[in-house]
Amino acid sequence: KHRPLELSKDHMIYVQNKEAFVPASTVTVGDNLLLASNNNNVKVTKIDKVTRKGVFAPFTESGTISVNGIMASNYITMQDDHNKLTVAGVPIVSMQRIAH
């Protein structure tokens, strides 16, 4: 069993049944996420919203990163919303927890 994946709503994650990296906010229960190690997938079984303080924005040369074994992207999409990520100031990030 995989650990939950936490990322901001704007972070991009690869969804196999959509055949693309999409914003985390568009992932739904039943979507298939790509495992980083072997091109297999895991099904999203639950989505929770959590709030955390702090910012995590790692960058890799390839533009992709394995987070808890799931293929994700270093890139984000900015969506119009009142819960925008703040870098200079007190960062309060609206997060999505994706269980699989």
CSV table of N, CA and C in Angstrom, one decimal:
chain,number,residue,atom,x,y,z
A,1,LYS,N,0.8,-1.2,0.0
A,1,LYS,CA,0.0,0.0,0.0
A,1,LYS,C,0.9,1.2,0.0
A,2,HIS,N,0.5,2.2,-0.8
A,2,HIS,CA,1.3,3.5,-0.9
A,2,HIS,C,0.8,4.5,0.2
A,3,ARG,N,1.7,5.4,0.5
A,3,ARG,CA,1.4,6.4,1.5
A,3,ARG,C,0.6,7.5,0.7
A,4,PRO,N,-0.2,8.3,1.5
A,4,PRO,CA,-0.9,9.4,0.8
A,4,PRO,C,0.0,10.4,0.2
A,5,LEU,N,-0.4,11.0,-0.9
A,5,LEU,CA,0.4,12.0,-1.6
A,5,LEU,C,-0.2,13.4,-1.3
A,6,GLU,N,0.6,14.3,-0.8
A,6,GLU,CA,0.2,15.6,-0.5
A,6,GLU,C,0.8,16.6,-1.4
A,7,LEU,N,0.0,17.4,-2.1
A,7,LEU,CA,0.5,18.4,-3.0
A,7,LEU,C,-0.5,19.5,-3.1
A,8,SER,N,0.0,20.7,-3.5
A,8,SER,CA,-0.9,21.8,-3.7
A,8,SER,C,-1.8,21.6,-4.8
A,9,LYS,N,-2.9,22.3,-4.9
A,9,LYS,CA,-3.9,22.1,-5.9
A,9,LYS,C,-3.3,22.5,-7.3
A,10,ASP,N,-2.3,23.3,-7.3
A,10,ASP,CA,-1.7,23.8,-8.5
A,10,ASP,C,-0.6,22.9,-9.0
A,11,HIS,N,-0.1,22.0,-8.2
A,11,HIS,CA,1.0,21.1,-8.7
A,11,HIS,C,0.5,20.2,-9.7
A,12,MET,N,1.4,19.8,-10.7
A,12,MET,CA,1.0,19.0,-11.8
A,12,MET,C,1.3,17.5,-11.4
A,13,ILE,N,0.4,16.6,-11.8
A,13,ILE,CA,0.6,15.2,-11.5
A,13,ILE,C,0.1,14.4,-12.7
A,14,TYR,N,0.9,13.3,-13.1
A,14,TYR,CA,0.5,12.5,-14.2
A,14,TYR,C,-0.7,11.6,-13.9
A,15,VAL,N,-1.7,11.7,-14.7
A,15,VAL,CA,-2.9,10.9,-14.6
A,15,VAL,C,-3.0,10.0,-15.9
A,16,GLN,N,-2.8,8.7,-15.7
A,16,GLN,CA,-2.8,7.8,-16.8
A,16,GLN,C,-4.0,7.8,-17.7
A,17,ASN,N,-5.2,7.8,-17.1
A,17,ASN,CA,-6.4,7.8,-17.9
A,17,ASN,C,-6.7,9.1,-18.6
A,18,LYS,N,-6.0,10.2,-18.2
A,18,LYS,CA,-6.0,11.4,-19.0
A,18,LYS,C,-4.8,11.6,-19.9
A,19,GLU,N,-3.8,10.7,-19.8
A,19,GLU,CA,-2.6,10.7,-20.6
A,19,GLU,C,-1.9,12.1,-20.6
A,20,ALA,N,-1.9,12.7,-19.4
A,20,ALA,CA,-1.2,14.0,-19.3
A,20,ALA,C,-1.0,14.4,-17.8
A,21,PHE,N,0.0,15.3,-17.7
A,21,PHE,CA,0.1,16.0,-16.4
A,21,PHE,C,-1.0,17.0,-16.2
A,22,VAL,N,-1.7,16.9,-15.1
A,22,VAL,CA,-2.8,17.8,-14.9
A,22,VAL,C,-2.7,18.5,-13.5
A,23,PRO,N,-3.4,19.6,-13.2
A,23,PRO,CA,-3.3,20.2,-11.9
A,23,PRO,C,-3.9,19.2,-10.9
A,24,ALA,N,-3.4,19.1,-9.7
A,24,ALA,CA,-3.9,18.2,-8.7
A,24,ALA,C,-5.4,18.5,-8.4
A,25,SER,N,-5.8,19.7,-8.5
A,25,SER,CA,-7.2,20.0,-8.2
A,25,SER,C,-8.2,19.3,-9.2
A,26,THR,N,-7.7,18.8,-10.3
A,26,THR,CA,-8.6,18.2,-11.3
A,26,THR,C,-8.6,16.7,-11.2
A,27,VAL,N,-7.8,16.1,-10.3
A,27,VAL,CA,-7.7,14.7,-10.0
A,27,VAL,C,-9.0,14.3,-9.3
A,28,THR,N,-9.6,13.2,-9.7
A,28,THR,CA,-10.8,12.7,-9.1
A,28,THR,C,-10.6,11.2,-8.6
A,29,VAL,N,-11.5,10.8,-7.7
A,29,VAL,CA,-11.5,9.4,-7.2
A,29,VAL,C,-11.7,8.5,-8.5
A,30,GLY,N,-10.9,7.5,-8.6
A,30,GLY,CA,-11.0,6.6,-9.7
A,30,GLY,C,-9.9,6.9,-10.8
A,31,ASP,N,-9.3,8.0,-10.7
A,31,ASP,CA,-8.2,8.3,-11.7
A,31,ASP,C,-7.0,7.4,-11.4
A,32,ASN,N,-6.2,7.1,-12.4
A,32,ASN,CA,-5.1,6.3,-12.2
A,32,ASN,C,-3.8,7.1,-12.3
A,33,LEU,N,-3.0,7.1,-11.2
A,33,LEU,CA,-1.7,7.8,-11.1
A,33,LEU,C,-0.6,6.9,-11.5
A,34,LEU,N,0.4,7.4,-12.2
A,34,LEU,CA,1.5,6.6,-12.6
A,34,LEU,C,2.6,6.4,-11.5
A,35,LEU,N,3.0,5.2,-11.3
A,35,LEU,CA,4.1,4.9,-10.4
A,35,LEU,C,5.4,5.2,-11.1
A,36,ALA,N,6.3,5.8,-10.4
A,36,ALA,CA,7.5,6.3,-10.9
A,36,ALA,C,8.5,5.1,-11.3
A,37,SER,N,8.4,4.0,-10.6
A,37,SER,CA,9.4,3.0,-10.7
A,37,SER,C,9.1,2.0,-11.9
A,38,ASN,N,7.9,1.7,-12.2
A,38,ASN,CA,7.7,0.6,-13.2
A,38,ASN,C,6.5,0.8,-14.2
A,39,ASN,N,6.1,2.1,-14.4
A,39,ASN,CA,5.0,2.4,-15.3
A,39,ASN,C,3.7,1.7,-15.0
A,40,ASN,N,3.5,1.1,-13.9
A,40,ASN,CA,2.2,0.6,-13.4
A,40,ASN,C,1.5,1.8,-12.9
A,41,ASN,N,0.2,1.6,-12.5
A,41,ASN,CA,-0.5,2.7,-11.9
A,41,ASN,C,-1.2,2.3,-10.6
A,42,VAL,N,-1.7,3.3,-9.9
A,42,VAL,CA,-2.5,3.1,-8.7
A,42,VAL,C,-3.7,3.9,-8.8
A,43,LYS,N,-4.8,3.4,-8.3
A,43,LYS,CA,-6.1,4.1,-8.4
A,43,LYS,C,-6.3,5.1,-7.2
A,44,VAL,N,-6.8,6.3,-7.5
A,44,VAL,CA,-7.1,7.2,-6.4
A,44,VAL,C,-8.4,6.7,-5.7
A,45,THR,N,-8.3,6.5,-4.4
A,45,THR,CA,-9.5,6.0,-3.7
A,45,THR,C,-10.1,7.0,-2.8
A,46,LYS,N,-9.4,8.1,-2.5
A,46,LYS,CA,-10.0,9.1,-1.6
A,46,LYS,C,-9.2,10.4,-1.8
A,47,ILE,N,-9.9,11.6,-1.7
A,47,ILE,CA,-9.2,12.9,-1.7
A,47,ILE,C,-9.7,13.7,-0.6
A,48,ASP,N,-8.7,14.2,0.2
A,48,ASP,CA,-9.0,15.0,1.4
A,48,ASP,C,-8.3,16.3,1.2
A,49,LYS,N,-8.8,17.4,1.7
A,49,LYS,CA,-8.2,18.7,1.7
A,49,LYS,C,-7.6,19.0,3.1
A,50,VAL,N,-6.3,19.3,3.1
A,50,VAL,CA,-5.7,19.6,4.4
A,50,VAL,C,-4.9,21.0,4.2
A,51,THR,N,-4.7,21.6,5.3
A,51,THR,CA,-3.9,22.9,5.3
A,51,THR,C,-2.6,22.7,6.0
A,52,ARG,N,-1.5,23.1,5.4
A,52,ARG,CA,-0.2,23.0,6.0
A,52,ARG,C,0.5,24.4,5.9
A,53,LYS,N,1.4,24.7,6.8
A,53,LYS,CA,2.2,25.9,6.7
A,53,LYS,C,3.5,25.5,6.0
A,54,GLY,N,4.0,26.3,5.1
A,54,GLY,CA,5.3,26.1,4.5
A,54,GLY,C,5.2,25.9,3.0
A,55,VAL,N,6.3,25.8,2.4
A,55,VAL,CA,6.3,25.7,0.9
A,55,VAL,C,7.4,24.6,0.5
A,56,PHE,N,7.0,23.7,-0.3
A,56,PHE,CA,7.9,22.7,-0.8
A,56,PHE,C,7.9,22.8,-2.3
A,57,ALA,N,9.0,23.2,-3.0
A,57,ALA,CA,9.0,23.3,-4.4
A,57,ALA,C,10.4,22.8,-5.0
A,58,PRO,N,10.6,21.5,-4.9
A,58,PRO,CA,11.9,21.0,-5.4
A,58,PRO,C,11.9,21.1,-6.9
A,59,PHE,N,13.1,21.2,-7.4
A,59,PHE,CA,13.3,21.2,-8.9
A,59,PHE,C,14.3,20.1,-9.3
A,60,THR,N,14.0,19.5,-10.3
A,60,THR,CA,14.9,18.5,-10.9
A,60,THR,C,15.3,18.8,-12.3
A,61,GLU,N,16.4,18.3,-12.8
A,61,GLU,CA,16.8,18.5,-14.2
A,61,GLU,C,15.8,18.0,-15.2
A,62,SER,N,15.1,16.9,-14.9
A,62,SER,CA,14.1,16.3,-15.8
A,62,SER,C,12.8,17.0,-15.8
A,63,GLY,N,12.5,17.7,-14.7
A,63,GLY,CA,11.2,18.4,-14.5
A,63,GLY,C,10.2,17.4,-13.9
A,64,THR,N,10.6,16.2,-13.6
A,64,THR,CA,9.7,15.3,-12.9
A,64,THR,C,10.3,14.9,-11.6
A,65,ILE,N,9.5,14.3,-10.7
A,65,ILE,CA,9.9,13.9,-9.4
A,65,ILE,C,9.0,12.8,-8.9
A,66,SER,N,9.6,11.8,-8.2
A,66,SER,CA,8.9,10.8,-7.6
A,66,SER,C,8.5,11.2,-6.1
A,67,VAL,N,7.2,11.3,-5.8
A,67,VAL,CA,6.8,11.7,-4.5
A,67,VAL,C,6.0,10.5,-3.9
A,68,ASN,N,6.5,9.8,-2.9
A,68,ASN,CA,5.9,8.6,-2.3
A,68,ASN,C,5.7,7.6,-3.4
A,69,GLY,N,6.6,7.5,-4.4
A,69,GLY,CA,6.5,6.5,-5.4
A,69,GLY,C,5.6,6.9,-6.6
A,70,ILE,N,5.0,8.1,-6.6
A,70,ILE,CA,4.1,8.5,-7.6
A,70,ILE,C,4.8,9.5,-8.5
A,71,MET,N,4.6,9.4,-9.8
A,71,MET,CA,5.2,10.4,-10.8
A,71,MET,C,4.5,11.7,-10.7
A,72,ALA,N,5.3,12.8,-10.4
A,72,ALA,CA,4.7,14.1,-10.4
A,72,ALA,C,5.7,15.1,-11.1
A,73,SER,N,5.3,16.3,-11.3
A,73,SER,CA,6.0,17.3,-12.0
A,73,SER,C,6.5,18.4,-11.1
A,74,ASN,N,7.6,19.0,-11.4
A,74,ASN,CA,8.2,20.1,-10.7
A,74,ASN,C,7.3,21.4,-11.0
A,75,TYR,N,6.5,21.4,-12.0
A,75,TYR,CA,5.8,22.6,-12.4
A,75,TYR,C,4.5,22.7,-11.8
A,76,ILE,N,4.0,23.9,-11.7
A,76,ILE,CA,2.6,24.2,-11.2
A,76,ILE,C,1.9,25.0,-12.3
A,77,THR,N,0.6,25.0,-12.1
A,77,THR,CA,-0.3,25.9,-12.9
A,77,THR,C,-0.9,26.8,-11.9
A,78,MET,N,-1.0,28.1,-12.3
A,78,MET,CA,-1.7,29.1,-11.5
A,78,MET,C,-3.1,29.2,-11.8
A,79,GLN,N,-4.0,28.8,-10.9
A,79,GLN,CA,-5.4,28.9,-11.1
A,79,GLN,C,-6.0,30.1,-10.3
A,80,ASP,N,-6.9,30.8,-10.9
A,80,ASP,CA,-7.6,31.9,-10.3
A,80,ASP,C,-8.3,31.4,-9.1
A,81,ASP,N,-7.9,31.9,-7.9
A,81,ASP,CA,-8.6,31.5,-6.6
A,81,ASP,C,-8.1,32.4,-5.5
A,82,HIS,N,-8.9,32.5,-4.5
A,82,HIS,CA,-8.5,33.3,-3.3
A,82,HIS,C,-7.5,32.6,-2.5
A,83,ASN,N,-7.2,31.3,-2.7
A,83,ASN,CA,-6.3,30.5,-1.9
A,83,ASN,C,-4.9,30.4,-2.6
A,84,LYS,N,-4.4,31.4,-3.2
A,84,LYS,CA,-3.2,31.4,-4.0
A,84,LYS,C,-2.0,31.2,-3.0
A,85,LEU,N,-1.0,30.5,-3.5
A,85,LEU,CA,0.2,30.2,-2.8
A,85,LEU,C,1.0,31.5,-2.6
A,86,THR,N,1.4,31.9,-1.4
A,86,THR,CA,2.2,33.1,-1.2
A,86,THR,C,3.6,32.7,-0.8
A,87,VAL,N,4.6,33.2,-1.5
A,87,VAL,CA,6.0,32.9,-1.3
A,87,VAL,C,6.6,33.9,-0.3
A,88,ALA,N,6.3,35.2,-0.5
A,88,ALA,CA,6.9,36.2,0.3
A,88,ALA,C,5.8,36.6,1.3
A,89,GLY,N,5.8,36.1,2.5
A,89,GLY,CA,4.8,36.4,3.5
A,89,GLY,C,4.5,35.1,4.3
A,90,VAL,N,3.4,35.1,4.9
A,90,VAL,CA,3.0,33.9,5.7
A,90,VAL,C,2.4,32.9,4.7
A,91,PRO,N,3.1,31.8,4.4
A,91,PRO,CA,2.5,30.9,3.4
A,91,PRO,C,1.5,29.9,4.1
A,92,ILE,N,0.3,30.0,3.6
A,92,ILE,CA,-0.7,29.0,4.0
A,92,ILE,C,-1.2,28.4,2.7
A,93,VAL,N,-1.0,27.1,2.6
A,93,VAL,CA,-1.2,26.5,1.3
A,93,VAL,C,-2.4,25.6,1.5
A,94,SER,N,-3.4,25.7,0.6
A,94,SER,CA,-4.5,24.8,0.5
A,94,SER,C,-4.0,23.5,-0.2
A,95,MET,N,-4.1,22.4,0.5
A,95,MET,CA,-3.5,21.2,-0.1
A,95,MET,C,-4.5,20.1,-0.4
A,96,GLN,N,-4.2,19.3,-1.3
A,96,GLN,CA,-5.0,18.1,-1.6
A,96,GLN,C,-4.3,16.9,-1.1
A,97,ARG,N,-4.9,16.0,-0.4
A,97,ARG,CA,-4.3,14.7,0.0
A,97,ARG,C,-5.0,13.7,-0.8
A,98,ILE,N,-4.2,13.0,-1.6
A,98,ILE,CA,-4.7,12.0,-2.5
A,98,ILE,C,-4.3,10.6,-2.0
A,99,ALA,N,-5.3,9.8,-1.6
A,99,ALA,CA,-5.0,8.5,-1.1
A,99,ALA,C,-5.2,7.5,-2.2
A,100,HIS,N,-4.4,6.5,-2.2
A,100,HIS,CA,-4.4,5.5,-3.3
A,100,HIS,C,-4.1,4.1,-2.7
